Every structure is written in structure tokens, then in C-alpha cells.
Amino acid sequence: MAMTSKREIKKIEEQITGKVRGVTFITDFNYIKRKKGKKGVEKVQKQITDWGVDLDFTRVSNNNWYPAGWRIISLLAIKKVFNWGDKEIFEMGRAAPKNSFVVKTLLRYFVSMKKTFQETVKYWKKHWTVGELKAEKLDLKNKRIKIRVNDFQAHPVLCQFLKGYFQAILELIVKDSEPVIEEKKCMSRGDKYHEFQITW
């Protein structure tokens, strides 16, 4: 597995624009605390500090805005410290909405899948100042939905997290089925946008 260098981290900080809410980092660290304990959290924080990044999880506030590049750096630190692959990052993303009181509460009020994904689009804007999330195609007959994220230059590690996140949203709606998600297009691979297809 390739190791991330300080140079790569600096590049992410310089090239990734926009802001992200602090709650995303708190979600990460709550997950690590459950999986790896307090020592695991300390190891991830040490890695972030060793890279020269000013992100301090003890000072993060839920509603404050932070550099979007830090979101990627947080995931890369977790991946490096625990030697995790795409599967583990996917599962981390999948756990996020299932452990979010806000998400689970919102979903209780959405009786239709169409309404749910319309609200998910609004939810994105509350967490990111960059990117535009769209439920591009909802085909209930063939049990397929396409989700597109425009104007969001991210990183493959975040794509894995988002795959898990979007799949979990559908799992919370369609409880008697097992959704499968694929990333059909990715800006990291040179595409003009990210596109995720979920079938169930």
C-alpha cells in the first residue's frame, strides 16, 4: 500500500478548495473510538500533526467550517495508521448515517424515496461549500438510482467513503433489500463529475 508523504498532504491542502462542517471530523473520530479506542484516536491525531496539518480534533466544533482538504487528510490518516484499504473506508462511510441521530430522524419523515433524495441534496449543502449533489435518475421500476456530484474535486479515499454513505442512506429506506453501489464516473479518473449508481 502506498504511503502518503508530507508533500502529497501539502498538495491536497493547496488544491482542494471549499469548506466542510466540523461534524464530519467528529463523525470520523467517534467511529475510530468505537473501533480502536482512545489510543486509536490518539494515533490518528499524531499522524495528522506529523504531516504538519493544523487539524486538532479536540478543538473541532460541529457547526464551524474547516478546509475541505482536511476532510481527505483525516481519512488518509485513518487509512495509513490502521493500514486500511478501500473496504474499510467504505464501511466507515456506511456507518456514518446509521449512527447519525439527525439523519435517522430526518428519514422518518420521508415516506417516498424521491423525497428522501431531494432532502439529501439539501443536506449536502449544509455540510459542504463546494460541490452540487443531484439525484440524477430515479428508476423505481428497475430499482435503480443515479447520484451525481458536480464541481467536487476530491480524492479517491473520499469517494470510497461517499459510496458507503450513499448506500447506507438507501439501506435505511429499503430495509428488506440489499443495495449495491458502483461509482460509474469519478473526477479523480478524469471524468467531468462523480456518478454513483445504486441498485436494490
mmCIF file with all atom_site columns, C-alpha atoms in Angstrom:
data_model
loop_
_atom_site.group_PDB
_atom_site.id
_atom_site.type_symbol
_atom_site.label_atom_id
_atom_site.label_alt_id
_atom_site.label_comp_id
_atom_site.label_asym_id
_atom_site.label_entity_id
_atom_site.label_seq_id
_atom_site.pdbx_PDB_ins_code
_atom_site.Cartn_x
_atom_site.Cartn_y
_atom_site.Cartn_z
_atom_site.occupancy
_atom_site.B_iso_or_equiv
_atom_site.pdbx_formal_charge
_atom_site.auth_seq_id
_atom_site.auth_comp_id
_atom_site.auth_asym_id
_atom_site.auth_atom_id
_atom_site.pdbx_PDB_model_num
ATOM 1   C CA . MET A 1 1   ? 0.000   0.000  0.000   1.00 0.00 ? 1   MET A CA 1
ATOM 2   C CA . ALA A 1 2   ? 1.450   3.381  -0.987  1.00 0.00 ? 2   ALA A CA 1
ATOM 3   C CA . MET A 1 3   ? 2.335   5.656  1.913   1.00 0.00 ? 3   MET A CA 1
ATOM 4   C CA . THR A 1 4   ? 1.205   9.259  1.859   1.00 0.00 ? 4   THR A CA 1
ATOM 5   C CA . SER A 1 5   ? 4.005   11.829 2.069   1.00 0.00 ? 5   SER A CA 1
ATOM 6   C CA . LYS A 1 6   ? 4.041   15.338 3.550   1.00 0.00 ? 6   LYS A CA 1
ATOM 7   C CA . ARG A 1 7   ? 4.392   16.633 0.017   1.00 0.00 ? 7   ARG A CA 1
ATOM 8   C CA . GLU A 1 8   ? 1.165   14.917 -1.063  1.00 0.00 ? 8   GLU A CA 1
ATOM 9   C CA . ILE A 1 9   ? -0.632  16.262 2.012   1.00 0.00 ? 9   ILE A CA 1
ATOM 10  C CA . LYS A 1 10  ? 0.546   19.789 1.265   1.00 0.00 ? 10  LYS A CA 1
ATOM 11  C CA . LYS A 1 11  ? -0.704  19.401 -2.297  1.00 0.00 ? 11  LYS A CA 1
ATOM 12  C CA . ILE A 1 12  ? -4.149  18.356 -1.034  1.00 0.00 ? 12  ILE A CA 1
ATOM 13  C CA . GLU A 1 13  ? -4.291  21.392 1.274   1.00 0.00 ? 13  GLU A CA 1
ATOM 14  C CA . GLU A 1 14  ? -3.364  23.708 -1.596  1.00 0.00 ? 14  GLU A CA 1
ATOM 15  C CA . GLN A 1 15  ? -5.521  22.213 -4.352  1.00 0.00 ? 15  GLN A CA 1
ATOM 16  C CA . ILE A 1 16  ? -8.765  21.217 -2.623  1.00 0.00 ? 16  ILE A CA 1
ATOM 17  C CA . THR A 1 17  ? -10.971 24.259 -2.297  1.00 0.00 ? 17  THR A CA 1
ATOM 18  C CA . GLY A 1 18  ? -14.021 24.976 -0.175  1.00 0.00 ? 18  GLY A CA 1
ATOM 19  C CA . LYS A 1 19  ? -15.065 24.260 3.393   1.00 0.00 ? 19  LYS A CA 1
ATOM 20  C CA . VAL A 1 20  ? -16.652 21.390 5.307   1.00 0.00 ? 20  VAL A CA 1
ATOM 21  C CA . ARG A 1 21  ? -18.526 21.306 8.611   1.00 0.00 ? 21  ARG A CA 1
ATOM 22  C CA . GLY A 1 22  ? -16.704 20.115 11.725  1.00 0.00 ? 22  GLY A CA 1
ATOM 23  C CA . VAL A 1 23  ? -19.322 17.433 12.343  1.00 0.00 ? 23  VAL A CA 1
ATOM 24  C CA . THR A 1 24  ? -17.706 15.323 9.600   1.00 0.00 ? 24  THR A CA 1
ATOM 25  C CA . PHE A 1 25  ? -14.469 15.054 11.593  1.00 0.00 ? 25  PHE A CA 1
ATOM 26  C CA . ILE A 1 26  ? -16.312 14.310 14.806  1.00 0.00 ? 26  ILE A CA 1
ATOM 27  C CA . THR A 1 27  ? -18.130 11.505 12.973  1.00 0.00 ? 27  THR A CA 1
ATOM 28  C CA . ASP A 1 28  ? -14.754 10.072 11.904  1.00 0.00 ? 28  ASP A CA 1
ATOM 29  C CA . PHE A 1 29  ? -13.312 10.137 15.372  1.00 0.00 ? 29  PHE A CA 1
ATOM 30  C CA . ASN A 1 30  ? -16.400 8.694  17.051  1.00 0.00 ? 30  ASN A CA 1
ATOM 31  C CA . TYR A 1 31  ? -16.150 5.792  14.610  1.00 0.00 ? 31  TYR A CA 1
ATOM 32  C CA . ILE A 1 32  ? -12.440 5.277  15.346  1.00 0.00 ? 32  ILE A CA 1
ATOM 33  C CA . LYS A 1 33  ? -13.076 5.484  19.072  1.00 0.00 ? 33  LYS A CA 1
ATOM 34  C CA . ARG A 1 34  ? -15.683 2.712  18.805  1.00 0.00 ? 34  ARG A CA 1
ATOM 35  C CA . LYS A 1 35  ? -13.418 0.556  16.619  1.00 0.00 ? 35  LYS A CA 1
ATOM 36  C CA . LYS A 1 36  ? -9.955  1.247  18.034  1.00 0.00 ? 36  LYS A CA 1
ATOM 37  C CA . GLY A 1 37  ? -10.488 3.004  21.348  1.00 0.00 ? 37  GLY A CA 1
ATOM 38  C CA . LYS A 1 38  ? -8.931  6.186  22.695  1.00 0.00 ? 38  LYS A CA 1
ATOM 39  C CA . LYS A 1 39  ? -5.417  5.022  21.741  1.00 0.00 ? 39  LYS A CA 1
ATOM 40  C CA . GLY A 1 40  ? -6.532  4.654  18.137  1.00 0.00 ? 40  GLY A CA 1
ATOM 41  C CA . VAL A 1 41  ? -7.843  8.225  18.114  1.00 0.00 ? 41  VAL A CA 1
ATOM 42  C CA . GLU A 1 42  ? -4.526  9.463  19.529  1.00 0.00 ? 42  GLU A CA 1
ATOM 43  C CA . LYS A 1 43  ? -2.575  7.640  16.806  1.00 0.00 ? 43  LYS A CA 1
ATOM 44  C CA . VAL A 1 44  ? -4.643  9.259  14.060  1.00 0.00 ? 44  VAL A CA 1
ATOM 45  C CA . GLN A 1 45  ? -4.238  12.703 15.626  1.00 0.00 ? 45  GLN A CA 1
ATOM 46  C CA . LYS A 1 46  ? -0.467  12.150 15.858  1.00 0.00 ? 46  LYS A CA 1
ATOM 47  C CA . GLN A 1 47  ? -0.313  11.249 12.162  1.00 0.00 ? 47  GLN A CA 1
ATOM 48  C CA . ILE A 1 48  ? -2.212  14.402 11.207  1.00 0.00 ? 48  ILE A CA 1
ATOM 49  C CA . THR A 1 49  ? 0.105   16.504 13.382  1.00 0.00 ? 49  THR A CA 1
ATOM 50  C CA . ASP A 1 50  ? 3.206   14.792 11.950  1.00 0.00 ? 50  ASP A CA 1
ATOM 51  C CA . TRP A 1 51  ? 2.044   15.837 8.476   1.00 0.00 ? 51  TRP A CA 1
ATOM 52  C CA . GLY A 1 52  ? 2.039   19.450 9.671   1.00 0.00 ? 52  GLY A CA 1
ATOM 53  C CA . VAL A 1 53  ? -1.737  19.888 9.419   1.00 0.00 ? 53  VAL A CA 1
ATOM 54  C CA . ASP A 1 54  ? -3.433  22.199 11.939  1.00 0.00 ? 54  ASP A CA 1
ATOM 55  C CA . LEU A 1 55  ? -6.482  19.975 12.378  1.00 0.00 ? 55  LEU A CA 1
ATOM 56  C CA . ASP A 1 56  ? -6.957  19.283 16.100  1.00 0.00 ? 56  ASP A CA 1
ATOM 57  C CA . PHE A 1 57  ? -9.883  17.017 16.861  1.00 0.00 ? 57  PHE A CA 1
ATOM 58  C CA . THR A 1 58  ? -10.119 18.164 20.468  1.00 0.00 ? 58  THR A CA 1
ATOM 59  C CA . ARG A 1 59  ? -10.964 21.669 19.232  1.00 0.00 ? 59  ARG A CA 1
ATOM 60  C CA . VAL A 1 60  ? -13.298 20.870 16.338  1.00 0.00 ? 60  VAL A CA 1
ATOM 61  C CA . SER A 1 61  ? -16.811 22.277 16.640  1.00 0.00 ? 61  SER A CA 1
ATOM 62  C CA . ASN A 1 62  ? -19.799 20.627 14.930  1.00 0.00 ? 62  ASN A CA 1
ATOM 63  C CA . ASN A 1 63  ? -21.036 23.723 13.105  1.00 0.00 ? 63  ASN A CA 1
ATOM 64  C CA . ASN A 1 64  ? -17.790 25.510 12.313  1.00 0.00 ? 64  ASN A CA 1
ATOM 65  C CA . TRP A 1 65  ? -16.328 25.468 8.805   1.00 0.00 ? 65  TRP A CA 1
ATOM 66  C CA . TYR A 1 66  ? -12.897 23.933 8.102   1.00 0.00 ? 66  TYR A CA 1
ATOM 67  C CA . PRO A 1 67  ? -10.794 23.477 4.935   1.00 0.00 ? 67  PRO A CA 1
ATOM 68  C CA . ALA A 1 68  ? -12.305 20.771 2.730   1.00 0.00 ? 68  ALA A CA 1
ATOM 69  C CA . GLY A 1 69  ? -8.844  19.313 2.153   1.00 0.00 ? 69  GLY A CA 1
ATOM 70  C CA . TRP A 1 70  ? -8.711  18.368 5.823   1.00 0.00 ? 70  TRP A CA 1
ATOM 71  C CA . ARG A 1 71  ? -11.652 16.002 5.237   1.00 0.00 ? 71  ARG A CA 1
ATOM 72  C CA . ILE A 1 72  ? -9.487  13.999 2.846   1.00 0.00 ? 72  ILE A CA 1
ATOM 73  C CA . ILE A 1 73  ? -6.432  14.244 5.094   1.00 0.00 ? 73  ILE A CA 1
ATOM 74  C CA . SER A 1 74  ? -8.435  12.887 8.033   1.00 0.00 ? 74  SER A CA 1
ATOM 75  C CA . LEU A 1 75  ? -9.437  9.806  6.021   1.00 0.00 ? 75  LEU A CA 1
ATOM 76  C CA . LEU A 1 76  ? -5.899  9.322  4.690   1.00 0.00 ? 76  LEU A CA 1
ATOM 77  C CA . ALA A 1 77  ? -4.508  9.447  8.235   1.00 0.00 ? 77  ALA A CA 1
ATOM 78  C CA . ILE A 1 78  ? -7.014  6.830  9.378   1.00 0.00 ? 78  ILE A CA 1
ATOM 79  C CA . LYS A 1 79  ? -6.203  4.675  6.376   1.00 0.00 ? 79  LYS A CA 1
ATOM 80  C CA . LYS A 1 80  ? -2.452  4.914  6.985   1.00 0.00 ? 80  LYS A CA 1
ATOM 81  C CA . VAL A 1 81  ? -2.474  4.400  10.765  1.00 0.00 ? 81  VAL A CA 1
ATOM 82  C CA . PHE A 1 82  ? -4.598  1.251  10.626  1.00 0.00 ? 82  PHE A CA 1
ATOM 83  C CA . ASN A 1 83  ? -3.368  0.035  7.218   1.00 0.00 ? 83  ASN A CA 1
ATOM 84  C CA . TRP A 1 84  ? -6.937  0.085  5.951   1.00 0.00 ? 84  TRP A CA 1
ATOM 85  C CA . GLY A 1 85  ? -7.987  -0.401 2.360   1.00 0.00 ? 85  GLY A CA 1
ATOM 86  C CA . ASP A 1 86  ? -10.988 0.749  0.339   1.00 0.00 ? 86  ASP A CA 1
ATOM 87  C CA . LYS A 1 87  ? -13.265 -1.790 2.013   1.00 0.00 ? 87  LYS A CA 1
ATOM 88  C CA . GLU A 1 88  ? -12.685 -0.391 5.497   1.00 0.00 ? 88  GLU A CA 1
ATOM 89  C CA . ILE A 1 89  ? -13.173 3.217  4.356   1.00 0.00 ? 89  ILE A CA 1
ATOM 90  C CA . PHE A 1 90  ? -16.373 2.148  2.566   1.00 0.00 ? 90  PHE A CA 1
ATOM 91  C CA . GLU A 1 91  ? -17.638 0.559  5.805   1.00 0.00 ? 91  GLU A CA 1
ATOM 92  C CA . MET A 1 92  ? -16.736 3.701  7.693   1.00 0.00 ? 92  MET A CA 1
ATOM 93  C CA . GLY A 1 93  ? -18.883 5.739  5.289   1.00 0.00 ? 93  GLY A CA 1
ATOM 94  C CA . ARG A 1 94  ? -21.648 3.175  5.561   1.00 0.00 ? 94  ARG A CA 1
ATOM 95  C CA . ALA A 1 95  ? -21.697 3.528  9.347   1.00 0.00 ? 95  ALA A CA 1
ATOM 96  C CA . ALA A 1 96  ? -21.907 7.338  9.314   1.00 0.00 ? 96  ALA A CA 1
ATOM 97  C CA . PRO A 1 97  ? -25.628 7.899  8.578   1.00 0.00 ? 97  PRO A CA 1
ATOM 98  C CA . LYS A 1 98  ? -26.645 4.856  10.622  1.00 0.00 ? 98  LYS A CA 1
ATOM 99  C CA . ASN A 1 99  ? -25.032 6.428  13.679  1.00 0.00 ? 99  ASN A CA 1
ATOM 100 C CA . SER A 1 100 ? -26.341 9.918  12.978  1.00 0.00 ? 100 SER A CA 1
ATOM 101 C CA . PHE A 1 101 ? -29.367 10.872 15.054  1.00 0.00 ? 101 PHE A CA 1
ATOM 102 C CA . VAL A 1 102 ? -30.093 13.764 12.661  1.00 0.00 ? 102 VAL A CA 1
ATOM 103 C CA . VAL A 1 103 ? -30.094 11.548 9.550   1.00 0.00 ? 103 VAL A CA 1
ATOM 104 C CA . LYS A 1 104 ? -32.216 8.823  11.130  1.00 0.00 ? 104 LYS A CA 1
ATOM 105 C CA . THR A 1 105 ? -34.682 11.412 12.422  1.00 0.00 ? 105 THR A CA 1
ATOM 106 C CA . LEU A 1 106 ? -34.979 13.078 9.013   1.00 0.00 ? 106 LEU A CA 1
ATOM 107 C CA . LEU A 1 107 ? -35.582 9.769  7.249   1.00 0.00 ? 107 LEU A CA 1
ATOM 108 C CA . ARG A 1 108 ? -38.553 9.003  9.479   1.00 0.00 ? 108 ARG A CA 1
ATOM 109 C CA . TYR A 1 109 ? -40.448 11.840 7.838   1.00 0.00 ? 109 TYR A CA 1
ATOM 110 C CA . PHE A 1 110 ? -39.689 10.879 4.241   1.00 0.00 ? 110 PHE A CA 1
ATOM 111 C CA . VAL A 1 111 ? -42.284 8.419  3.065   1.00 0.00 ? 111 VAL A CA 1
ATOM 112 C CA . SER A 1 112 ? -41.021 8.302  -0.512  1.00 0.00 ? 112 SER A CA 1
ATOM 113 C CA . MET A 1 113 ? -37.580 7.607  -1.950  1.00 0.00 ? 113 MET A CA 1
ATOM 114 C CA . LYS A 1 114 ? -37.902 10.636 -4.227  1.00 0.00 ? 114 LYS A CA 1
ATOM 115 C CA . LYS A 1 115 ? -38.492 12.936 -1.253  1.00 0.00 ? 115 LYS A CA 1
ATOM 116 C CA . THR A 1 116 ? -35.594 11.366 0.646   1.00 0.00 ? 116 THR A CA 1
ATOM 117 C CA . PHE A 1 117 ? -33.062 12.050 -2.071  1.00 0.00 ? 117 PHE A CA 1
ATOM 118 C CA . GLN A 1 118 ? -34.404 15.563 -2.622  1.00 0.00 ? 118 GLN A CA 1
ATOM 119 C CA . GLU A 1 119 ? -33.687 16.248 1.033   1.00 0.00 ? 119 GLU A CA 1
ATOM 120 C CA . THR A 1 120 ? -30.280 14.555 0.821   1.00 0.00 ? 120 THR A CA 1
ATOM 121 C CA . VAL A 1 121 ? -29.337 17.158 -1.803  1.00 0.00 ? 121 VAL A CA 1
ATOM 122 C CA . LYS A 1 122 ? -30.157 19.933 0.708   1.00 0.00 ? 122 LYS A CA 1
ATOM 123 C CA . TYR A 1 123 ? -28.266 18.067 3.412   1.00 0.00 ? 123 TYR A CA 1
ATOM 124 C CA . TRP A 1 124 ? -25.110 18.158 1.256   1.00 0.00 ? 124 TRP A CA 1
ATOM 125 C CA . LYS A 1 125 ? -25.231 21.969 1.068   1.00 0.00 ? 125 LYS A CA 1
ATOM 126 C CA . LYS A 1 126 ? -25.388 22.171 4.842   1.00 0.00 ? 126 LYS A CA 1
ATOM 127 C CA . HIS A 1 127 ? -22.104 20.263 5.097   1.00 0.00 ? 127 HIS A CA 1
ATOM 128 C CA . TRP A 1 128 ? -20.068 21.443 2.097   1.00 0.00 ? 128 TRP A CA 1
ATOM 129 C CA . THR A 1 129 ? -19.492 24.826 0.458   1.00 0.00 ? 129 THR A CA 1
ATOM 130 C CA . VAL A 1 130 ? -18.327 23.069 -2.713  1.00 0.00 ? 130 VAL A CA 1
ATOM 131 C CA . GLY A 1 131 ? -19.941 20.523 -4.985  1.00 0.00 ? 131 GLY A CA 1
ATOM 132 C CA . GLU A 1 132 ? -23.520 20.027 -6.056  1.00 0.00 ? 132 GLU A CA 1
ATOM 133 C CA . LEU A 1 133 ? -25.324 16.783 -5.290  1.00 0.00 ? 133 LEU A CA 1
ATOM 134 C CA . LYS A 1 134 ? -28.121 15.658 -7.635  1.00 0.00 ? 134 LYS A CA 1
ATOM 135 C CA . ALA A 1 135 ? -30.384 12.632 -7.685  1.00 0.00 ? 135 ALA A CA 1
ATOM 136 C CA . GLU A 1 136 ? -29.840 12.347 -11.430 1.00 0.00 ? 136 GLU A CA 1
ATOM 137 C CA . LYS A 1 137 ? -32.136 9.428  -12.204 1.00 0.00 ? 137 LYS A CA 1
ATOM 138 C CA . LEU A 1 138 ? -34.607 7.575  -10.010 1.00 0.00 ? 138 LEU A CA 1
ATOM 139 C CA . ASP A 1 139 ? -35.975 4.443  -11.681 1.00 0.00 ? 139 ASP A CA 1
ATOM 140 C CA . LEU A 1 140 ? -38.264 2.758  -9.151  1.00 0.00 ? 140 LEU A CA 1
ATOM 141 C CA . LYS A 1 141 ? -39.484 0.179  -11.662 1.00 0.00 ? 141 LYS A CA 1
ATOM 142 C CA . ASN A 1 142 ? -35.991 -1.214 -12.246 1.00 0.00 ? 142 ASN A CA 1
ATOM 143 C CA . LYS A 1 143 ? -34.861 -0.363 -8.700  1.00 0.00 ? 143 LYS A CA 1
ATOM 144 C CA . ARG A 1 144 ? -32.015 1.908  -9.730  1.00 0.00 ? 144 ARG A CA 1
ATOM 145 C CA . ILE A 1 145 ? -30.897 5.406  -8.788  1.00 0.00 ? 145 ILE A CA 1
ATOM 146 C CA . LYS A 1 146 ? -28.043 7.522  -10.097 1.00 0.00 ? 146 LYS A CA 1
ATOM 147 C CA . ILE A 1 147 ? -26.489 10.169 -7.873  1.00 0.00 ? 147 ILE A CA 1
ATOM 148 C CA . ARG A 1 148 ? -24.228 12.802 -9.376  1.00 0.00 ? 148 ARG A CA 1
ATOM 149 C CA . VAL A 1 149 ? -21.807 15.156 -7.610  1.00 0.00 ? 149 VAL A CA 1
ATOM 150 C CA . ASN A 1 150 ? -20.736 18.089 -9.781  1.00 0.00 ? 150 ASN A CA 1
ATOM 151 C CA . ASP A 1 151 ? -17.871 20.551 -9.231  1.00 0.00 ? 151 ASP A CA 1
ATOM 152 C CA . PHE A 1 152 ? -16.282 18.468 -6.482  1.00 0.00 ? 152 PHE A CA 1
ATOM 153 C CA . GLN A 1 153 ? -12.571 17.856 -6.991  1.00 0.00 ? 153 GLN A CA 1
ATOM 154 C CA . ALA A 1 154 ? -11.914 15.391 -4.200  1.00 0.00 ? 154 ALA A CA 1
ATOM 155 C CA . HIS A 1 155 ? -9.749  12.282 -3.769  1.00 0.00 ? 155 HIS A CA 1
ATOM 156 C CA . PRO A 1 156 ? -10.384 8.517  -4.263  1.00 0.00 ? 156 PRO A CA 1
ATOM 157 C CA . VAL A 1 157 ? -10.381 7.922  -0.491  1.00 0.00 ? 157 VAL A CA 1
ATOM 158 C CA . LEU A 1 158 ? -13.360 10.261 -0.093  1.00 0.00 ? 158 LEU A CA 1
ATOM 159 C CA . CYS A 1 159 ? -15.142 8.560  -2.997  1.00 0.00 ? 159 CYS A CA 1
ATOM 160 C CA . GLN A 1 160 ? -14.967 5.258  -1.094  1.00 0.00 ? 160 GLN A CA 1
ATOM 161 C CA . PHE A 1 161 ? -16.430 6.943  1.978   1.00 0.00 ? 161 PHE A CA 1
ATOM 162 C CA . LEU A 1 162 ? -19.244 8.508  -0.060  1.00 0.00 ? 162 LEU A CA 1
ATOM 163 C CA . LYS A 1 163 ? -20.047 5.161  -1.677  1.00 0.00 ? 163 LYS A CA 1
ATOM 164 C CA . GLY A 1 164 ? -20.617 3.695  1.761   1.00 0.00 ? 164 GLY A CA 1
ATOM 165 C CA . TYR A 1 165 ? -22.574 6.755  2.887   1.00 0.00 ? 165 TYR A CA 1
ATOM 166 C CA . PHE A 1 166 ? -24.969 6.767  -0.065  1.00 0.00 ? 166 PHE A CA 1
ATOM 167 C CA . GLN A 1 167 ? -25.515 3.019  0.175   1.00 0.00 ? 167 GLN A CA 1
ATOM 168 C CA . ALA A 1 168 ? -26.384 3.347  3.872   1.00 0.00 ? 168 ALA A CA 1
ATOM 169 C CA . ILE A 1 169 ? -28.985 6.029  3.127   1.00 0.00 ? 169 ILE A CA 1
ATOM 170 C CA . LEU A 1 170 ? -30.741 3.601  0.799   1.00 0.00 ? 170 LEU A CA 1
ATOM 171 C CA . GLU A 1 171 ? -30.413 0.770  3.332   1.00 0.00 ? 171 GLU A CA 1
ATOM 172 C CA . LEU A 1 172 ? -32.259 2.943  5.851   1.00 0.00 ? 172 LEU A CA 1
ATOM 173 C CA . ILE A 1 173 ? -35.110 3.393  3.349   1.00 0.00 ? 173 ILE A CA 1
ATOM 174 C CA . VAL A 1 174 ? -35.277 -0.037 1.699   1.00 0.00 ? 174 VAL A CA 1
ATOM 175 C CA . LYS A 1 175 ? -34.947 -2.279 4.729   1.00 0.00 ? 175 LYS A CA 1
ATOM 176 C CA . ASP A 1 176 ? -35.978 -5.518 3.035   1.00 0.00 ? 176 ASP A CA 1
ATOM 177 C CA . SER A 1 177 ? -33.323 -5.360 0.322   1.00 0.00 ? 177 SER A CA 1
ATOM 178 C CA . GLU A 1 178 ? -29.545 -5.247 -0.075  1.00 0.00 ? 178 GLU A CA 1
ATOM 179 C CA . PRO A 1 179 ? -28.466 -2.250 -2.179  1.00 0.00 ? 179 PRO A CA 1
ATOM 180 C CA . VAL A 1 180 ? -25.311 -2.397 -4.293  1.00 0.00 ? 180 VAL A CA 1
ATOM 181 C CA . ILE A 1 181 ? -23.423 0.755  -5.255  1.00 0.00 ? 181 ILE A CA 1
ATOM 182 C CA . GLU A 1 182 ? -20.907 1.446  -8.019  1.00 0.00 ? 182 GLU A CA 1
ATOM 183 C CA . GLU A 1 183 ? -19.010 4.621  -8.855  1.00 0.00 ? 183 GLU A CA 1
ATOM 184 C CA . LYS A 1 184 ? -19.510 4.869  -12.597 1.00 0.00 ? 184 LYS A CA 1
ATOM 185 C CA . LYS A 1 185 ? -17.667 8.164  -13.060 1.00 0.00 ? 185 LYS A CA 1
ATOM 186 C CA . CYS A 1 186 ? -15.030 9.908  -10.949 1.00 0.00 ? 186 CYS A CA 1
ATOM 187 C CA . MET A 1 187 ? -13.270 13.245 -11.335 1.00 0.00 ? 187 MET A CA 1
ATOM 188 C CA . SER A 1 188 ? -10.103 11.620 -9.938  1.00 0.00 ? 188 SER A CA 1
ATOM 189 C CA . ARG A 1 189 ? -10.128 9.405  -13.046 1.00 0.00 ? 189 ARG A CA 1
ATOM 190 C CA . GLY A 1 190 ? -10.597 12.357 -15.387 1.00 0.00 ? 190 GLY A CA 1
ATOM 191 C CA . ASP A 1 191 ? -14.404 12.397 -15.637 1.00 0.00 ? 191 ASP A CA 1
ATOM 192 C CA . LYS A 1 192 ? -16.321 15.688 -15.505 1.00 0.00 ? 192 LYS A CA 1
ATOM 193 C CA . TYR A 1 193 ? -18.258 14.664 -12.378 1.00 0.00 ? 193 TYR A CA 1
ATOM 194 C CA . HIS A 1 194 ? -18.761 11.845 -9.895  1.00 0.00 ? 194 HIS A CA 1
ATOM 195 C CA . GLU A 1 195 ? -21.633 9.455  -10.584 1.00 0.00 ? 195 GLU A CA 1
ATOM 196 C CA . PHE A 1 196 ? -22.804 6.722  -8.249  1.00 0.00 ? 196 PHE A CA 1
ATOM 197 C CA . GLN A 1 197 ? -25.346 4.089  -9.284  1.00 0.00 ? 197 GLN A CA 1
ATOM 198 C CA . ILE A 1 198 ? -27.282 2.198  -6.636  1.00 0.00 ? 198 ILE A CA 1
ATOM 199 C CA . THR A 1 199 ? -29.422 -0.848 -7.393  1.00 0.00 ? 199 THR A CA 1
ATOM 200 C CA . TRP A 1 200 ? -31.563 -2.797 -4.941  1.00 0.00 ? 200 TRP A CA 1
#
